C-alpha positions in Angstrom: 97.7 119.1 73.3 98.3 121.0 70.1 97.6 119.4 66.7 101.3 119.4 66.1 101.9 117.2 69.0 99.3 114.8 67.8 101.0 114.7 64.4 104.3 113.8 66.1 102.5 111.0 67.9 101.0 109.7 64.7 104.3 110.0 62.9 106.2 108.1 65.6 103.6 105.5 65.6 103.8 105.0 61.9 107.6 105.0 61.9 107.6 102.2 64.5 105.2 99.9 62.8 108.0 97.9 61.3 109.6 97.2 64.7 106.5 96.9 66.8 103.3 95.0 65.9 100.2 96.9 66.7 97.2 94.9 68.0 95.2 93.4 65.3 91.7 94.7 64.6 92.4 98.3 65.6 89.0 99.8 66.1 87.7 103.2 65.2 84.3 104.7 64.2 84.1 106.9 61.2 82.4 110.3 61.5 79.7 109.3 59.1 79.0 105.9 60.7 75.7 105.7 62.6 76.0 104.9 66.3 73.6 102.3 67.6 72.8 102.6 71.3 72.1 99.0 72.0 69.8 97.9 74.7 70.0 97.1 78.4 66.8 95.8 80.1 64.8 97.3 77.3 66.3 100.8 77.5 69.2 102.4 75.7 72.6 101.1 76.8 74.4 104.2 77.8 77.6 102.3 78.8 78.4 101.3 75.2 76.5 104.2 73.6 78.7 106.8 75.3 81.9 104.8 74.8 81.3 104.4 71.0 80.2 108.0 70.7 83.3 109.4 72.3 85.5 107.1 70.2 83.8 108.5 67.1 84.3 112.1 68.4 88.0 111.3 68.7 90.4 111.1 71.6 94.1 112.1 71.3 96.2 109.2 72.7 98.1 111.3 75.3 99.1 110.5 78.8 96.6 113.0 80.2 94.6 111.8 83.2 91.4 112.5 81.2 92.4 110.1 78.5 93.4 107.4 81.0 90.0 107.8 82.7 88.3 107.4 79.4 90.3 104.3 78.6 89.2 102.8 82.0 85.6 103.5 80.9 86.2 101.7 77.6 87.6 98.7 79.4 84.4 98.6 81.5 82.5 98.3 78.2 84.8 95.5 77.3 84.2 93.8 80.6 80.4 93.9 80.2 80.3 93.0 76.5 83.4 91.0 75.8 83.7 92.9 72.5 87.4 92.8 71.5 87.2 96.1 69.8 87.3 97.9 73.1 90.4 96.2 74.4 92.1 96.7 71.1 91.3 100.4 71.2 92.8 100.9 74.6 95.9 98.8 73.8 96.5 100.8 70.7 96.4 104.1 72.7 98.8 102.6 75.3 101.2 101.4 72.6 101.4 104.8 71.0 102.7 106.2 74.3 105.5 103.6 74.3 106.9 104.6 70.9 109.6 104.9 69.7 111.8 103.1 72.2 109.2 100.5 73.3 111.2 99.7 76.4 108.8 101.1 79.0 109.7 104.8 78.3 106.5 106.8 78.1 106.3 109.4 75.3 106.2 113.0 76.5 106.3 111.9 80.2 109.7 113.5 81.0 109.8 112.5 84.6 106.8 114.6 85.4 106.3 116.2 88.8 102.5 116.5 88.4 100.3 114.2 90.4 97.8 114.2 87.5 100.2 112.3 85.3 100.3 109.3 87.6 96.7 108.4 86.6 97.9 106.9 83.2 99.6 104.2 85.3 96.2 102.5 85.5 96.1 102.1 81.8 99.4 100.4 81.6 98.5 98.1 84.5 95.2 97.2 82.7 97.2 96.3 79.6 99.7 94.3 81.6 96.9 92.3 83.3 95.1 91.8 80.0 98.2 90.7 78.0 100.9 89.7 80.4 103.4 91.8 78.4 106.0 93.1 80.8 106.5 96.3 78.7 103.3 97.7 80.3 104.4 96.9 83.8 107.7 98.7 83.1 105.7 101.7 81.8 103.5 101.7 84.9 106.7 101.6 87.1 107.5 105.1 85.9 104.4 106.3 87.7 105.2 104.3 90.8 108.7 105.8 90.9 107.2 109.2 90.5 105.3 108.7 93.8 108.6 108.2 95.6 110.0 111.6 94.4 106.7 113.5 94.8 107.1 116.4 97.3 105.3 116.4 100.6 103.9 118.8 103.1 105.5 119.0 106.5 102.7 116.6 107.7 103.6 114.1 105.0 100.9 114.7 102.5 101.7 114.7 98.8 101.5 118.1 97.3 99.9 118.5 94.0 102.7 119.6 91.7 106.3 120.9 91.8 107.1 123.7 91.6 103.6 125.2 91.0 101.7 124.0 94.0 104.2 123.3 96.7 102.6 122.4 100.1 99.1 122.2 98.6 96.9 119.1 98.8 93.9 119.0 96.5 91.0 116.5 96.5 91.8 115.9 92.8 95.2 114.6 93.6 93.9 112.0 96.0 92.2 110.3 93.1 95.1 110.7 90.7 97.9 109.4 93.0 96.5 107.4 95.8 94.3 105.0 94.0 97.2 104.0 91.7 99.5 103.8 94.8 97.0 101.4 96.4 96.6 99.4 93.3 100.4 99.0 92.7 100.9 98.0 96.3 98.0 95.5 96.2 99.3 93.9 93.0 103.0 93.8 93.6 103.8 94.7 97.2 100.9 93.5 99.3 102.9 93.1 102.4 104.4 96.6 102.2 103.0 97.9 105.5 104.9 101.2 105.1 103.1 101.9 101.8 99.7 101.0 103.3 100.4 103.3 106.2 101.4 106.1 103.8 98.2 105.7 101.7 96.0 105.8 104.8 97.9 108.9 105.9 96.9 110.7 102.7 93.2 110.1 103.4 93.6 111.0 107.1 95.2 114.3 106.2 92.9 115.3 103.4 89.9 114.5 105.6 91.3 116.6 108.4 92.2 119.6 106.3 89.2 119.7 103.9 86.2 118.0 105.5 86.8 119.0 109.1 87.6 122.5 108.0 84.0 122.9 106.6 81.5 123.4 109.4 78.4 124.0 107.2 77.4 120.8 105.3 80.1 118.2 105.9 81.5 118.3 102.4 85.2 118.7 101.8 86.5 122.0 100.4 88.6 121.9 97.3 92.1 121.9 98.9 94.5 123.1 101.5 97.7 125.1 101.7 100.0 123.9 104.5 101.9 127.2 104.4 98.7 129.3 104.5 100.3 131.7 102.0 98.0 131.3 99.0 95.5 134.1 98.4 92.6 131.7 98.8 93.9 130.0 102.0 92.2 130.5 105.3 94.8 132.3 107.5 94.1 129.9 110.4 93.4 126.6 108.8 94.9 126.9 105.3 91.7 125.5 103.8 90.2 126.6 100.5 87.0 128.7 100.7 84.6 126.6 98.6 83.3 123.1 98.0 83.8 122.5 94.3 81.5 119.8 93.0 84.0 118.0 90.7 86.6 117.8 93.5 84.0 116.2 95.7 83.4 113.7 92.9 87.1 112.9 92.5 87.2 112.3 96.3 84.3 109.9 96.5 85.7 108.0 93.5 89.1 107.9 95.2 87.6 106.4 98.4 85.5 103.7 96.7 88.4 102.7 94.3 91.1 102.7 97.0 88.9 100.4 99.1 89.1 97.8 96.3 92.7 97.3 97.2 93.1 98.4 100.9 93.8 95.3 103.1 91.1 94.2 105.5 93.6 93.7 108.3 94.9 97.3 108.2 93.4 99.7 110.8 93.3 102.4 108.1 90.5 100.6 106.2 88.1 101.3 109.0 89.0 105.0 108.9 88.5 105.1 105.1 85.1 103.5 105.5 84.1 106.1 108.1 85.3 108.9 105.7 83.2 107.4 102.9 80.1 107.1 105.1 80.3 110.7 106.2 80.9 111.8 102.6 78.0 109.9 101.1 75.6 111.3 103.7 76.7 114.8 102.9 76.5 114.2 99.2 72.9 112.9 99.4 71.9 115.8 101.6 73.4 118.2 99.0 71.6 116.7 96.1 69.3 119.4 94.5 65.8 118.4 95.3 64.4 119.7 92.0 66.9 118.5 89.4 68.5 115.6 91.4 71.9 116.8 90.3 74.7 118.6 92.2 75.7 122.2 92.0 79.0 123.4 90.6 79.7 125.0 93.9 78.2 123.0 96.7 78.3 125.5 99.6 74.7 125.5 100.9 74.3 129.3 100.8 75.3 129.3 97.1 72.7 126.8 95.8 70.7 128.5 93.1 72.5 131.8 93.2 73.2 133.5 89.9 76.3 131.9 88.2 75.9 128.5 89.9 74.4 125.6 88.0 74.0 121.8 88.1 77.3 120.6 86.6 77.5 117.3 84.8 81.0 115.9 85.7 80.7 116.3 89.5 77.1 114.9 89.3 78.3 111.8 87.3 81.1 111.2 89.8 78.7 111.4 92.8 76.3 109.0 91.1 79.1 106.6 90.3 80.4 106.8 93.9 77.0 106.1 95.4 76.3 103.2 93.1 79.6 101.6 93.7 79.4 102.1 97.5 76.0 100.3 97.4 77.4 97.5 95.3 80.3 96.9 97.5 78.2 96.9 100.6 79.8 100.0 102.2 76.4 101.6 102.5 72.9 100.4 102.3 69.4 101.9 102.3 66.8 103.4 100.0 67.9 107.0 100.5 71.2 106.2 98.8 69.8 104.1 96.0 67.2 106.7 95.3 69.7 109.4 95.1 71.9 107.4 92.7 68.9 106.4 90.5 67.5 109.9 90.4 70.9 111.3 89.6 71.4 108.8 86.8 68.1 109.6 85.3 69.1 113.3 85.2 72.3 112.3 83.3 70.4 110.2 80.7 67.7 112.7 80.1 69.6 116.0 80.3 73.4 115.7 80.0 73.6 112.9 77.5 72.0 114.1 74.3 71.7 112.3 70.9 73.2 114.2 68.0 74.1 113.5 64.4 74.4 109.9 63.3 73.0 108.7 66.6 76.1 109.7 68.6 75.7 111.0 72.1 77.0 114.4 73.1 77.8 115.0 76.8 76.9 118.5 77.9 77.4 120.9 80.9 80.9 119.9 82.0 83.0 122.8 83.3 86.4 123.0 81.7 88.4 123.4 84.8 88.6 124.6 88.4 92.0 125.2 89.8 93.5 126.5 93.0 96.1 128.3 90.9 93.3 131.0 90.9 92.0 133.2 93.7 89.6 130.4 94.6 86.5 132.7 94.6 83.0 131.7 93.6 83.2 134.2 90.8 86.3 132.4 89.5 84.7 128.9 89.5 81.5 130.3 87.9 83.4 132.0 85.1 85.0 128.9 83.8 83.6 127.8 80.4 81.5 124.7 79.7 82.8 122.1 77.2 80.9 119.5 75.2 82.2 115.9 75.3 84.8 116.8 77.9 86.4 113.6 79.1 86.2 114.8 82.7 82.4 114.3 82.3 82.3 111.5 79.7 84.5 109.1 81.6 82.6 109.3 84.9 79.3 108.9 83.0 80.6 105.7 81.6 81.7 104.6 85.1 78.2 105.4 86.4 76.6 103.6 83.6 78.6 100.5 84.3 77.6 100.7 88.0 74.0 101.3 87.0 74.0 98.1 85.0 75.4 96.1 87.9 73.0 97.7 90.3 70.0 97.0 88.1 71.0 93.4 87.4 70.9 92.7 91.2 67.7 94.6 91.8 
């Protein structure tokens, strides 16, 4: 978002102060303030260290999925520490998005037709559950209503965006839409069998068209074009040509998070568990034996080729997914725990680096990877790397939370 947009947000927030009371104790960290890492089992506590560092770096309070994911990470720090500053921080960010009407209308939302924008619904539900204030539920209902108007492929899968990506399903979108869809249904419509059937269908379809289309290493390719008209689409299957690491990361997180809500009695749960089992096996097999991370492009023949590299956001997502699957009992065994622990060690020794005033910087996150491109390896490899990109920061916080829970049980 441009700086001008941020100014508008700040202006609207200031103008509404007389009508709406902001949470007390609004928390920020000044650029010159020293960040203290804290300790967990005698080692630096990366869960709070990264959360505090990113708060100091600054996060614009927009409805972007990256911001919502970061807020989820901050709330995990709140859960583990009980420190009110983290809850206040997220509530302040959510409240800014509800100005100036403060009636559940979300600032700059404009009835979006992008699946990515549904992710902010989690933030509003988190605030509703934390405070009981109905305004947050009303805000989240915007995202639930968006699901009902989202376009579908002929098979019934949600396509990524209208009008840009008609008839395209991406792994990213499964995380952005379907986890929220499952959560809303679990919290407000638990007996809605039609919704549960629909959620299961999305995973059935994405598994069929991305994982089953890859006959090399069992990992899902980035996406699928039902019309088989995109330049990157296989003319027979419609599948994208490459396995993009961050898309795999979104997918494993979508599976482990959706299973939090998916009913035991529904036949689709067993299928989701089978997809997860196949995925974690493929992820562990694809882990780089030297670095213990995961490649930007995970096609086996491209490991180590010029332009490919161990990328931090996809690696963090894979580690988080493995840790959570272990914690929830979906998988068990030393090969999984070792892969997760080795991957987490890579993150804390290579990707998370202390900088000025003790703050952590998060390195080696690719800016983007989109199927609005030609989908070639050269395209993915040409995308720039960003420091402190929330697409890497948030999953690292998620992974740090899971690491703490795993270590506490070990």
